[in-house]
N, C-alpha and C. Protein backbone atom coordinates (compact mmCIF):
# COMPACT_ATOMS: atom_id res chain seq x y z
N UNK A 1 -1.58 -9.49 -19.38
CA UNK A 1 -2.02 -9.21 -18.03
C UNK A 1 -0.93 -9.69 -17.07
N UNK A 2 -0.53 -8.73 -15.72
CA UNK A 2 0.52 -9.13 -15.23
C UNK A 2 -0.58 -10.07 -14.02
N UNK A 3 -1.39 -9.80 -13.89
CA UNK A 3 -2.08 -10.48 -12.43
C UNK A 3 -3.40 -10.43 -12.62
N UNK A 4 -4.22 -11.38 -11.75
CA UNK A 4 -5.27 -11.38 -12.08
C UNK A 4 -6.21 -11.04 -11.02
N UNK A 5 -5.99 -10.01 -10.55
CA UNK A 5 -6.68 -9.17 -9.64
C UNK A 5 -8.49 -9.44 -9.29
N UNK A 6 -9.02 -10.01 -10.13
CA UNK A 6 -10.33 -10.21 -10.09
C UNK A 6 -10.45 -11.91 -9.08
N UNK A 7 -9.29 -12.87 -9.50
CA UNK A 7 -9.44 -13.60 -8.79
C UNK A 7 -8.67 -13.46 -7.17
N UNK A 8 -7.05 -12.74 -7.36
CA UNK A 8 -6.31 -12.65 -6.24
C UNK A 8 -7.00 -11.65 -4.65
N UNK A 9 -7.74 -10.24 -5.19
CA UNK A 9 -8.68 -9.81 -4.04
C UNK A 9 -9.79 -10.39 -3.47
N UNK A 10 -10.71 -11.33 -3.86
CA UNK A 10 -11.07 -12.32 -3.05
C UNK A 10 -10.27 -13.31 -2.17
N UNK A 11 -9.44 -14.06 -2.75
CA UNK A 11 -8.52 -15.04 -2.60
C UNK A 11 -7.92 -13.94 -0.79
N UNK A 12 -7.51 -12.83 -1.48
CA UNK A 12 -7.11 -12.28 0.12
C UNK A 12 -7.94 -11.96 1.11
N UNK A 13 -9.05 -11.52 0.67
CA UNK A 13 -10.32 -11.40 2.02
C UNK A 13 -10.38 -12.46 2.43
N UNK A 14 -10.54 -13.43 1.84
CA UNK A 14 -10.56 -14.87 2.23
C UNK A 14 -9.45 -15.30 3.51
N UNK A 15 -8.63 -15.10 2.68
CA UNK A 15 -7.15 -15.27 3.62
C UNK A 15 -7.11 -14.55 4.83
N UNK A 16 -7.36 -13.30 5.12
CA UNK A 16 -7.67 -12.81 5.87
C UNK A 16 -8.66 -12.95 6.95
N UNK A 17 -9.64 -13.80 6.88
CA UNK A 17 -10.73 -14.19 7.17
C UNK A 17 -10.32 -15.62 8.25
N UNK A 18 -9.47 -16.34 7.39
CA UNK A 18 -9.17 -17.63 7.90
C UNK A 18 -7.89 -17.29 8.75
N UNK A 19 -6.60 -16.12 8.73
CA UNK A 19 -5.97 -15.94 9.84
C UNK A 19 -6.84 -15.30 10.70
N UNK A 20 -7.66 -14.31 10.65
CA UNK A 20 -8.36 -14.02 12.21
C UNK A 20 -9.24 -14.56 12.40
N UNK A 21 -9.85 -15.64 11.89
CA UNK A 21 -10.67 -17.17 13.13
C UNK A 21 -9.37 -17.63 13.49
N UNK A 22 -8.17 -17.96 13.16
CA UNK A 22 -7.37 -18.15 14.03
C UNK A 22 -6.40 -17.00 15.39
N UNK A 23 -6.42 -15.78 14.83
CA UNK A 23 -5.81 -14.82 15.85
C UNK A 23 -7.02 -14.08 15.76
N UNK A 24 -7.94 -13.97 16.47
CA UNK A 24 -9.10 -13.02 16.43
C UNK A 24 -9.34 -11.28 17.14
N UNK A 25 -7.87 -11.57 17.85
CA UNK A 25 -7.68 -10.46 18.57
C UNK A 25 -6.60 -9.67 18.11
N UNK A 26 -5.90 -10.32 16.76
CA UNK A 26 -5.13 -9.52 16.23
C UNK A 26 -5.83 -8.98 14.88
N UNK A 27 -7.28 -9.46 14.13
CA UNK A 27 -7.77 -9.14 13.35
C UNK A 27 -8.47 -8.30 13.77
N UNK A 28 -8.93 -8.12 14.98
CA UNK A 28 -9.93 -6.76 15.78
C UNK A 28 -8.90 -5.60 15.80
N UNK A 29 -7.91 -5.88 16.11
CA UNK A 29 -6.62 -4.60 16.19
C UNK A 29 -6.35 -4.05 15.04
N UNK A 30 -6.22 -4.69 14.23
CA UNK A 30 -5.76 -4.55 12.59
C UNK A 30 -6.99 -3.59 12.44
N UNK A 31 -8.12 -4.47 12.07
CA UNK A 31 -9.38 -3.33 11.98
C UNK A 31 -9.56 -1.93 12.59
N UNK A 32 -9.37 -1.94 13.72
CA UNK A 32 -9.38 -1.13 14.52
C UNK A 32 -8.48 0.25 13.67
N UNK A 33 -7.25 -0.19 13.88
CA UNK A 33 -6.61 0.65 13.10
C UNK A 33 -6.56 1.68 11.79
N UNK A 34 -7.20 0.44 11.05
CA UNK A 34 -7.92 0.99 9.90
C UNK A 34 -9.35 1.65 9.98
N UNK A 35 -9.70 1.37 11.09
CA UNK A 35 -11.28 2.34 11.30
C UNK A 35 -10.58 4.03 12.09
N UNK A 36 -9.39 3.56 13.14
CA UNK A 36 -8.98 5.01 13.60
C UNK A 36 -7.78 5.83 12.54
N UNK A 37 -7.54 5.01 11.55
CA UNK A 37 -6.80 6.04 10.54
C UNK A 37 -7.96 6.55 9.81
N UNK A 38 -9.33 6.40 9.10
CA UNK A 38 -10.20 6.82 8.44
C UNK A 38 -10.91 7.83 9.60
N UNK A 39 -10.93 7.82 10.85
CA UNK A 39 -11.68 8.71 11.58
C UNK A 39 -11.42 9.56 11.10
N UNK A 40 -12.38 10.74 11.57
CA UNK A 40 -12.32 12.17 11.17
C UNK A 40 -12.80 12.59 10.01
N UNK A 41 -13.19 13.67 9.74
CA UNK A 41 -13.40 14.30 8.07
C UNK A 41 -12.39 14.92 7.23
N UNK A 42 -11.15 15.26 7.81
CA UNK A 42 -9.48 15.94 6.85
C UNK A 42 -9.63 15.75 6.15
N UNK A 43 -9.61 14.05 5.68
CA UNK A 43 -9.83 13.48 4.35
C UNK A 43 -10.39 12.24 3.61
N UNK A 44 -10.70 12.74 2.92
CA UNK A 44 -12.39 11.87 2.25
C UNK A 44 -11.65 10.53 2.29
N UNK A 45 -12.50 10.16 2.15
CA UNK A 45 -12.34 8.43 1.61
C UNK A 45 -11.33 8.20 0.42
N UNK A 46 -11.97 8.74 -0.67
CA UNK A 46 -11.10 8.59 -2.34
C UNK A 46 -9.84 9.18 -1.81
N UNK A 47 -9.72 10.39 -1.01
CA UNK A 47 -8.40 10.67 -0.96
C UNK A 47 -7.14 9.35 -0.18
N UNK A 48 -7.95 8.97 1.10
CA UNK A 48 -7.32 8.11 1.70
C UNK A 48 -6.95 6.55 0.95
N UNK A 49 -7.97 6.43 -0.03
CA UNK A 49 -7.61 5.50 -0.65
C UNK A 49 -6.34 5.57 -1.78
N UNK A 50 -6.09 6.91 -2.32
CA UNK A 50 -5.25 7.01 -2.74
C UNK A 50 -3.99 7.12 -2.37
N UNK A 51 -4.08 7.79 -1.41
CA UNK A 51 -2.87 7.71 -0.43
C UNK A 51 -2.50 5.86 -0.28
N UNK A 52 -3.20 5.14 -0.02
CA UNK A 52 -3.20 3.93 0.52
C UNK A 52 -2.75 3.14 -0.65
N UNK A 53 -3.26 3.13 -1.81
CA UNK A 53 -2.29 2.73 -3.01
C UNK A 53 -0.68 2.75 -3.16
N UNK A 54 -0.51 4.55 -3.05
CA UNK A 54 0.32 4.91 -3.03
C UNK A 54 1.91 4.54 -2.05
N UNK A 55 1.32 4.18 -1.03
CA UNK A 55 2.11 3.62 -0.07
C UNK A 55 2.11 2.30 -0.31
N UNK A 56 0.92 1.20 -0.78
CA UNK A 56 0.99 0.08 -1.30
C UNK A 56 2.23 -0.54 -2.31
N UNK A 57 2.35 0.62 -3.33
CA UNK A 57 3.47 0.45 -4.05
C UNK A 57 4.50 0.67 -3.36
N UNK A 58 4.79 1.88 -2.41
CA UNK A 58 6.25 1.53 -2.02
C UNK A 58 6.41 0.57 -0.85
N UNK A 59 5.61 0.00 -0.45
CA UNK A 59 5.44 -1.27 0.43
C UNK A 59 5.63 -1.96 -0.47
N UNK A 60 5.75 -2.34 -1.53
CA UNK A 60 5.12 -3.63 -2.31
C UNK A 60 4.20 -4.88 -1.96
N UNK A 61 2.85 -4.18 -1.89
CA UNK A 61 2.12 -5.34 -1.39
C UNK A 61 1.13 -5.50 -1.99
N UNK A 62 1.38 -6.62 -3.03
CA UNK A 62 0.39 -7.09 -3.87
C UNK A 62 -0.95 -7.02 -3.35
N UNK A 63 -1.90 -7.49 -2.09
CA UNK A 63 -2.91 -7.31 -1.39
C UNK A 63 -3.30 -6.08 -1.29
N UNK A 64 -2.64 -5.22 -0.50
CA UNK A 64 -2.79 -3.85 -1.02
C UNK A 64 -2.91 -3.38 -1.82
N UNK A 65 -2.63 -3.42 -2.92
CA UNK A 65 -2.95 -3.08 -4.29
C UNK A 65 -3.94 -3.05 -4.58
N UNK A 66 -4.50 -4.51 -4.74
CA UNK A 66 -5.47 -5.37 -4.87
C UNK A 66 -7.08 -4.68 -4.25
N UNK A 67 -6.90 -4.94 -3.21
CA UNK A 67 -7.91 -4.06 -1.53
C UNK A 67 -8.35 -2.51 -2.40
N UNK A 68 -6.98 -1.56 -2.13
CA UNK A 68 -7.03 -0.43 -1.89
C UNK A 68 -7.98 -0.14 -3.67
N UNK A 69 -6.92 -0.76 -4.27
CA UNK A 69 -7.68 -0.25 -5.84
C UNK A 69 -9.23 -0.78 -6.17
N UNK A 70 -9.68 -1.67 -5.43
CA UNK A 70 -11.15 -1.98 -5.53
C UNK A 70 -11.66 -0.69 -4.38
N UNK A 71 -11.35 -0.77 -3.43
CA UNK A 71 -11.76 0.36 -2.57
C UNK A 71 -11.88 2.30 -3.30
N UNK A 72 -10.59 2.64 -3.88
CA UNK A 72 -10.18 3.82 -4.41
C UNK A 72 -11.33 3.85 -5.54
N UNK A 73 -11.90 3.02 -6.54
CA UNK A 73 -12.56 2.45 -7.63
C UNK A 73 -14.06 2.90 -6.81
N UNK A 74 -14.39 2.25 -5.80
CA UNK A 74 -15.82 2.29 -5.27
C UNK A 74 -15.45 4.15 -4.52
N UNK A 75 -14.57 4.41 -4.42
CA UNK A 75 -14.93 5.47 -3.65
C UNK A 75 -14.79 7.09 -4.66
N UNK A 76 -14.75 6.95 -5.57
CA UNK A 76 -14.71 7.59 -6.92
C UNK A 76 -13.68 8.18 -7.52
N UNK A 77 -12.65 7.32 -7.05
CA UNK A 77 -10.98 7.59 -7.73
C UNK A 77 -11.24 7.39 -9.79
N UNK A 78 -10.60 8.11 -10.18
CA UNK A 78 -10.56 8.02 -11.72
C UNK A 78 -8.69 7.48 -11.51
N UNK A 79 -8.90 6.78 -12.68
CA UNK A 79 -8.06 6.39 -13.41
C UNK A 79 -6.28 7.10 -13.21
N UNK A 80 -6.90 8.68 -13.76
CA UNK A 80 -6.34 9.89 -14.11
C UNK A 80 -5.39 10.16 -12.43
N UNK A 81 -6.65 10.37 -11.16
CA UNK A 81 -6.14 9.97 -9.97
C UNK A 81 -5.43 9.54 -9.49
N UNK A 82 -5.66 8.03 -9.82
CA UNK A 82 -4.98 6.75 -9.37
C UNK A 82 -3.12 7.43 -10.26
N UNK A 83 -3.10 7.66 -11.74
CA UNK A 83 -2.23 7.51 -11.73
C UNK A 83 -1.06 8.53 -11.25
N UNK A 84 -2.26 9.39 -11.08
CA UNK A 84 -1.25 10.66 -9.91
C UNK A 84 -0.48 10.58 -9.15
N UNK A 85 -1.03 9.62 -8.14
CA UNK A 85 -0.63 9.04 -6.91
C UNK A 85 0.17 7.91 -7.24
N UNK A 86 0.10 6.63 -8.18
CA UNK A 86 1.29 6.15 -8.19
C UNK A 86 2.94 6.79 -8.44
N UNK A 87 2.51 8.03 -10.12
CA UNK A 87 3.57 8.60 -9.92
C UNK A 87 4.30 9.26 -8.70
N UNK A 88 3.63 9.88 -8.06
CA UNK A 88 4.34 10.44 -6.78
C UNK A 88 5.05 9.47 -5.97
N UNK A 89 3.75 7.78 -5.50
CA UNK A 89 5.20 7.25 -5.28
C UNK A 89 6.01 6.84 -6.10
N UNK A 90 6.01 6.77 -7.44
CA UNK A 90 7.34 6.28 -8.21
C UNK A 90 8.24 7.59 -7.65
N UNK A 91 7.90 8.74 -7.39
CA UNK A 91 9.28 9.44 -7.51
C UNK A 91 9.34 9.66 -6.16
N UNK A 92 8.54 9.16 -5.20
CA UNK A 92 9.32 9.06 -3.97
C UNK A 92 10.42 7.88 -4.00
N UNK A 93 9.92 6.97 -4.29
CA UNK A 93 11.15 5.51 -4.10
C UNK A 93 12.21 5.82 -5.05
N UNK A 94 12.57 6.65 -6.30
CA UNK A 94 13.37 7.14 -6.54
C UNK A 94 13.90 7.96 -5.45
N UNK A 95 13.49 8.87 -5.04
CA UNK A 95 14.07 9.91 -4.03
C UNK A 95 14.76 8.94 -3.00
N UNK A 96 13.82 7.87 -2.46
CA UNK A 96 14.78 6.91 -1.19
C UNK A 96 16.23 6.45 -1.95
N UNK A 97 15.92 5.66 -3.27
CA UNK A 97 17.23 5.10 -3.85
C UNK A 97 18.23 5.96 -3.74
N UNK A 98 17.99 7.10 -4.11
CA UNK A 98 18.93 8.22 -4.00
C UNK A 98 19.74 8.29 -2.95
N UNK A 99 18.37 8.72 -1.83
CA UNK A 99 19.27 8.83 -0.35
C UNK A 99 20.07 7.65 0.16
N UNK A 100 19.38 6.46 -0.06
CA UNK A 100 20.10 5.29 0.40
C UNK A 100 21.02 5.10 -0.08
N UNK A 101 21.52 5.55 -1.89
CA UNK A 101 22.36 5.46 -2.78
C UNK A 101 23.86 6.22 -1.67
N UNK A 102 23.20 7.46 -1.08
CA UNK A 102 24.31 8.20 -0.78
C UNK A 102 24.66 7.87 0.94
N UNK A 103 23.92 7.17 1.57
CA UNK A 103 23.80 6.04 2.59
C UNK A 103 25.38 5.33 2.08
N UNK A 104 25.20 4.51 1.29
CA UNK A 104 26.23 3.10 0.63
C UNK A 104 27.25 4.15 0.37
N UNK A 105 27.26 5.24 -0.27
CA UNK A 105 28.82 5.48 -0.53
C UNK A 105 29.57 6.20 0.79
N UNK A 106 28.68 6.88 1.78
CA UNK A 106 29.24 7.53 3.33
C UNK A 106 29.61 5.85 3.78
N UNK A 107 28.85 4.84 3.48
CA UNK A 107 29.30 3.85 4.52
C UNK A 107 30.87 2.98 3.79
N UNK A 108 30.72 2.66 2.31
CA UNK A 108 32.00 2.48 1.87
C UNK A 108 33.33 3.32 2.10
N UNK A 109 33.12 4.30 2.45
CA UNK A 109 34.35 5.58 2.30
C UNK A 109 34.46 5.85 3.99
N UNK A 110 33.92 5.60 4.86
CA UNK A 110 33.83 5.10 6.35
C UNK A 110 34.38 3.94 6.67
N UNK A 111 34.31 3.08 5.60
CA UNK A 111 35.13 1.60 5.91
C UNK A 111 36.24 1.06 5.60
N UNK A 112 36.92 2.44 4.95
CA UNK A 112 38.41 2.43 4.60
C UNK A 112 39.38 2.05 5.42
């Protein structure tokens, strides 16, 4: 097991909980946000949660992970789903390395 997800997604609600009793007006905003990205009907829940994984990984944010895949799980993501959407972002962050790859060599050959 790389992580232990059953204890670390509590551990972050938690955490979360105890920075906004301290910033309470930046935990209403945060929310907020996440209630006006889900507005609307475009797209379901399971979809948005997948999406939200998906960007989790190329964010790398363990919490996210964590959140979104208990969320994606309750909202009737399969497995099969889930791993749809990670692949896509695996081959998006390939696609960035790429571009950034060709970023580093315009900027070495510019600095001649």
């Amino acid at each position: 097991m790389l992580f232990n997800w059953s204890d670390y997604v509590p551990a972050v609600k938690k955490a979360f909980g105890k920075l906004g009793k301290s910033h309470p007006k930046m935990l209403a905003a945060y929310q907020a946000l996440g209630a006006a990205a889900s507005d609307g009907d475009a797209l379901d829940a399971k979809t948005r949660e997948l999406i939200a994984m998906a960007v989790a990984i190329t964010t790398r944010c363990d919490g996210c992970i964590g959140v979104h895949a208990e969320a994606a799980r309750k909202a009737g993501a399969t497995e099969a789903e889930l791993a749809q959407a990670l692949a896509t972002a695996i081959s998006l962050n390939a696609g960035a390395a790429y571009i950034y790859s060709l970023r580093a060599l315009e900027a070495f050959e510019q600095t001649a």
